[in-house]
mmCIF file of C-alpha atoms in Angstrom:
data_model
loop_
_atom_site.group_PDB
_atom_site.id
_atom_site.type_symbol
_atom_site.label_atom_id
_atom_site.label_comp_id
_atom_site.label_asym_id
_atom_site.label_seq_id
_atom_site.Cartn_x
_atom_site.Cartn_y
_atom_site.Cartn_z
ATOM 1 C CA UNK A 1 -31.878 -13.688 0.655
ATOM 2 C CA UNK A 2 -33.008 -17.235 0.319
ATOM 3 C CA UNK A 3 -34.363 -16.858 -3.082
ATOM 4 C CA UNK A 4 -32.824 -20.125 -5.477
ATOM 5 C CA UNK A 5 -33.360 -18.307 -8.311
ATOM 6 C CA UNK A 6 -31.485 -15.776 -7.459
ATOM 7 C CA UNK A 7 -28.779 -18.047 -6.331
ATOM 8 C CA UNK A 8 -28.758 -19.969 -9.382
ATOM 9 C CA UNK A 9 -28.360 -16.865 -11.720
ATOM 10 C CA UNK A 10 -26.043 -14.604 -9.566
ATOM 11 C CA UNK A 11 -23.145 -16.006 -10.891
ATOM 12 C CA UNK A 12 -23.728 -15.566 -14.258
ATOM 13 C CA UNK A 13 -25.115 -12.619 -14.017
ATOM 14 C CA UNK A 14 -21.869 -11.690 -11.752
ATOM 15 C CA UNK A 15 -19.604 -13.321 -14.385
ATOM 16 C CA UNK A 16 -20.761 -11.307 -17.172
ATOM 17 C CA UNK A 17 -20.910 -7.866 -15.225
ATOM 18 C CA UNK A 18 -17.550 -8.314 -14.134
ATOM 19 C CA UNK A 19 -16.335 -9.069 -17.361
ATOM 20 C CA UNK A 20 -18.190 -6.096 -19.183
ATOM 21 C CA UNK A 21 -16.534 -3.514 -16.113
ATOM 22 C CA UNK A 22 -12.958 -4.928 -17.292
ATOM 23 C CA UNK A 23 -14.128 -4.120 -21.317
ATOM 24 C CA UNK A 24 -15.537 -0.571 -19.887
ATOM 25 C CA UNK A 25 -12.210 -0.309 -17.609
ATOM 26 C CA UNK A 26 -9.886 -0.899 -20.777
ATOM 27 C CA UNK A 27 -11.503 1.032 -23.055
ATOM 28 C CA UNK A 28 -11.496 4.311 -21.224
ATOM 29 C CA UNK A 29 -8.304 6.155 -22.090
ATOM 30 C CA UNK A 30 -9.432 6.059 -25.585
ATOM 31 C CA UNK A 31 -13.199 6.178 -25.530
ATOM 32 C CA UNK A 32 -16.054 6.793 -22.983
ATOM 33 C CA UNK A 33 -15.879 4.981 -20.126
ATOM 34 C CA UNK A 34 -12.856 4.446 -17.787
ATOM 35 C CA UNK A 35 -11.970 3.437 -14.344
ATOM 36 C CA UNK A 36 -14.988 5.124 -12.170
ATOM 37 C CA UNK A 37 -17.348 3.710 -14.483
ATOM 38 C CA UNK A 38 -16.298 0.145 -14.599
ATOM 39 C CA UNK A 39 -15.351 0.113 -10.873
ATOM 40 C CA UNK A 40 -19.261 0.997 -10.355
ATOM 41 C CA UNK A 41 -20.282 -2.009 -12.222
ATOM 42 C CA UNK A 42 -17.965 -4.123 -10.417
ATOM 43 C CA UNK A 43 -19.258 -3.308 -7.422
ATOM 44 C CA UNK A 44 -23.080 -3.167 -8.578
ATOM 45 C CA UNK A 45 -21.642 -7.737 -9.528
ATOM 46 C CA UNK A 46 -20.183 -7.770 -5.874
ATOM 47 C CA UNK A 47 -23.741 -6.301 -4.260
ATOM 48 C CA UNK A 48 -25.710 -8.534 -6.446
ATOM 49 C CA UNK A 49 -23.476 -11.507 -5.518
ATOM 50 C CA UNK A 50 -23.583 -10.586 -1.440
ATOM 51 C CA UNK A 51 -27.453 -10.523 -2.165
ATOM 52 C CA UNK A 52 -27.779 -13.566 -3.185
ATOM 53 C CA UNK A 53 -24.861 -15.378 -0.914
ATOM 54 C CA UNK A 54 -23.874 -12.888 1.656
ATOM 55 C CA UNK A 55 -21.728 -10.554 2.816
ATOM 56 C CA UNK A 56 -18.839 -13.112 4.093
ATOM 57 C CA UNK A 57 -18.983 -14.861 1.157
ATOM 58 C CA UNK A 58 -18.155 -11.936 -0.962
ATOM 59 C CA UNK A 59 -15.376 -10.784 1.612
ATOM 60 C CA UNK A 60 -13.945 -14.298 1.415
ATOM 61 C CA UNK A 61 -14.301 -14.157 -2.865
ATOM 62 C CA UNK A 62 -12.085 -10.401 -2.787
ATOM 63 C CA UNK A 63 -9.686 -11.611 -0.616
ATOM 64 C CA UNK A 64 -8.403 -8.315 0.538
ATOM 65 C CA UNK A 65 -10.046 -5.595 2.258
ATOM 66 C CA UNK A 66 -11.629 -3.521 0.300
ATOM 67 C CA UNK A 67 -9.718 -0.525 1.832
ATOM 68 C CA UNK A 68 -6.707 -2.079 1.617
ATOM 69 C CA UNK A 69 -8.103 -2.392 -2.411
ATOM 70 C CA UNK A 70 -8.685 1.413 -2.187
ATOM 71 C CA UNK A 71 -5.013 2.490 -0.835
ATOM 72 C CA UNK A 72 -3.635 0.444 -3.692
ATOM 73 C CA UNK A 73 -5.737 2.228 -6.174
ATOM 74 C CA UNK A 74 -4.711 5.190 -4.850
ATOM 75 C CA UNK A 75 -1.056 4.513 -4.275
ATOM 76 C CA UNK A 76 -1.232 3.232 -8.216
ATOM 77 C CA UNK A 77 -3.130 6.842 -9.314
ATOM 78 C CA UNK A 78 -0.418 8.867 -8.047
ATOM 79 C CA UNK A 79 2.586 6.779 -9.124
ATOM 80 C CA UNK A 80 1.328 6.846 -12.720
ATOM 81 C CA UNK A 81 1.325 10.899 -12.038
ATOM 82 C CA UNK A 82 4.845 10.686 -11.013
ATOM 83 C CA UNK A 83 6.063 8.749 -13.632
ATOM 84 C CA UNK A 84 5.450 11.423 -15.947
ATOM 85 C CA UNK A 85 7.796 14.087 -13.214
ATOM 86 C CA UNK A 86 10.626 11.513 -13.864
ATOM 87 C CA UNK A 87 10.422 12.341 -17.504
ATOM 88 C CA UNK A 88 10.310 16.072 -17.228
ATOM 89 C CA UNK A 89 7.017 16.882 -18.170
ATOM 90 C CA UNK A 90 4.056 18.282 -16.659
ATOM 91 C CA UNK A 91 2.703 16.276 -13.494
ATOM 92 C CA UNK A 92 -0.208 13.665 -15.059
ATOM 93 C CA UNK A 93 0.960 13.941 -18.494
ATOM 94 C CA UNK A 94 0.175 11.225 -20.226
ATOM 95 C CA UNK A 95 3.528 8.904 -21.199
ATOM 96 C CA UNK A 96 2.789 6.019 -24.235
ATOM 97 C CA UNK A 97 5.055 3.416 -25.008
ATOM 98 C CA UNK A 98 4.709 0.527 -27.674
ATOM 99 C CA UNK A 99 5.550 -2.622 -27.005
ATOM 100 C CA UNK A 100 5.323 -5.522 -29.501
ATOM 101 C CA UNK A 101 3.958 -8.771 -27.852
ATOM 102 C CA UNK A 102 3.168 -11.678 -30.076
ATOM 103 C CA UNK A 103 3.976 -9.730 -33.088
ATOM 104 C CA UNK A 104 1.440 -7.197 -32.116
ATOM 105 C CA UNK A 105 1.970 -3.694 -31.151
ATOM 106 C CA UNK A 106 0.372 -2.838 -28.123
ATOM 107 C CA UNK A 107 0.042 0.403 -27.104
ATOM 108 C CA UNK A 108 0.055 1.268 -23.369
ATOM 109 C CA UNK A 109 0.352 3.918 -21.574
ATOM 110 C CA UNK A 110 0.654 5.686 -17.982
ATOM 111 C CA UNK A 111 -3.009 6.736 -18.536
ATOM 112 C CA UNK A 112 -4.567 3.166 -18.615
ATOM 113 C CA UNK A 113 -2.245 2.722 -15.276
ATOM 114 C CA UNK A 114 -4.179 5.927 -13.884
ATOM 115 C CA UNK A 115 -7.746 4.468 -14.914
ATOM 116 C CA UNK A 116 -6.502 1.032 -13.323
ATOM 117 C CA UNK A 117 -5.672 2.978 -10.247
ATOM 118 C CA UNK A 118 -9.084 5.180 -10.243
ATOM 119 C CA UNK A 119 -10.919 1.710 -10.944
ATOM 120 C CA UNK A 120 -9.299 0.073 -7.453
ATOM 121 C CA UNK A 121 -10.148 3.205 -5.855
ATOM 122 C CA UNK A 122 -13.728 2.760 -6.818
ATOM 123 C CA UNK A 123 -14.106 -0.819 -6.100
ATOM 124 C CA UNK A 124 -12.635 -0.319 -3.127
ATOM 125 C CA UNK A 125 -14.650 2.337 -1.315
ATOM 126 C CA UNK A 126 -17.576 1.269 -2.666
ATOM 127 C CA UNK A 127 -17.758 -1.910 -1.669
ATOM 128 C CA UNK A 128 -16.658 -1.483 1.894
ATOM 129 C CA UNK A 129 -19.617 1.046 2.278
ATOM 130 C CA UNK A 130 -22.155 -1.367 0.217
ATOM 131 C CA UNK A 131 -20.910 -4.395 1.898
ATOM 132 C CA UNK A 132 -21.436 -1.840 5.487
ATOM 133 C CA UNK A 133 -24.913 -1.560 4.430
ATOM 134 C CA UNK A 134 -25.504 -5.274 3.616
ATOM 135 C CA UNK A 135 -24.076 -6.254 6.717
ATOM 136 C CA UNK A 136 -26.634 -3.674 8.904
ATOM 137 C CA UNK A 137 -29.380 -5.236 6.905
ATOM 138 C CA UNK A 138 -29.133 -8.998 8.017
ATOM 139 C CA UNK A 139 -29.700 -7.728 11.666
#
């Protein structure tokens, strides 16, 4: 799309959506929202960003593949699950530690790891099939 306005908001409008899906991401194993959720509106930034530069310039800005971003979602998803086998309980049982950085106790736990993992997953998948479509569009 040649559109400047569009050009001259994207990232912004990128910057803040990507932001908000980390918030939505972090916030899930203790309220609504989680990793499918905020991997959506990461990848709703990335299509709005490919509109408005590209699809190569959002494959160079990721880096990786985004199936290669998938299998280590998934890979990260199942360890968390294991994790919890290693402490004798119930596959996917949720394991919480607290760890006091800065003076702060922080709670974390293998859940968050599992939302990280389901949030890879989505961002992932998604993107290779939106940046698919993108790419059969400029033909």
């Amino acid at each position: 799309m040649k559109s400047l306005i569009l050009r001259t908001v994207a990232p912004l409008i990128v910057g803040l959506m990507v932001l908000f899906s980390i918030f939505v991401l972090l916030r899930g194993h203790n309220e609504p929202g989680g990793g499918f959720i905020g991997g959506l509106i990461a990848v709703a930034a990335l299509s709005i960003y490919g509109i408005a530069f590209g699809v190569e310039t959002v494959r160079r800005a990721i880096v990786f593949h985004p199936l290669a971003i998938a299998g280590a979602g998934l890979l990260l998803s199942t360890l968390s699950g294991l994790v919890s086998m290693v402490f004798h309980v119930p596959f996917m049982s949720g394991l919480w530690t607290y760890p006091v950085i800065l003076g702060e106790e922080v709670p974390l736990s293998s859940v968050m790891t599992f939302d990280i993992g389901v949030y890879l997953v989505v961002v992932g998948a998604v993107t290779s099939v939106a940046l698919s479509l993108e790419e059969r569009g400029e033909d």
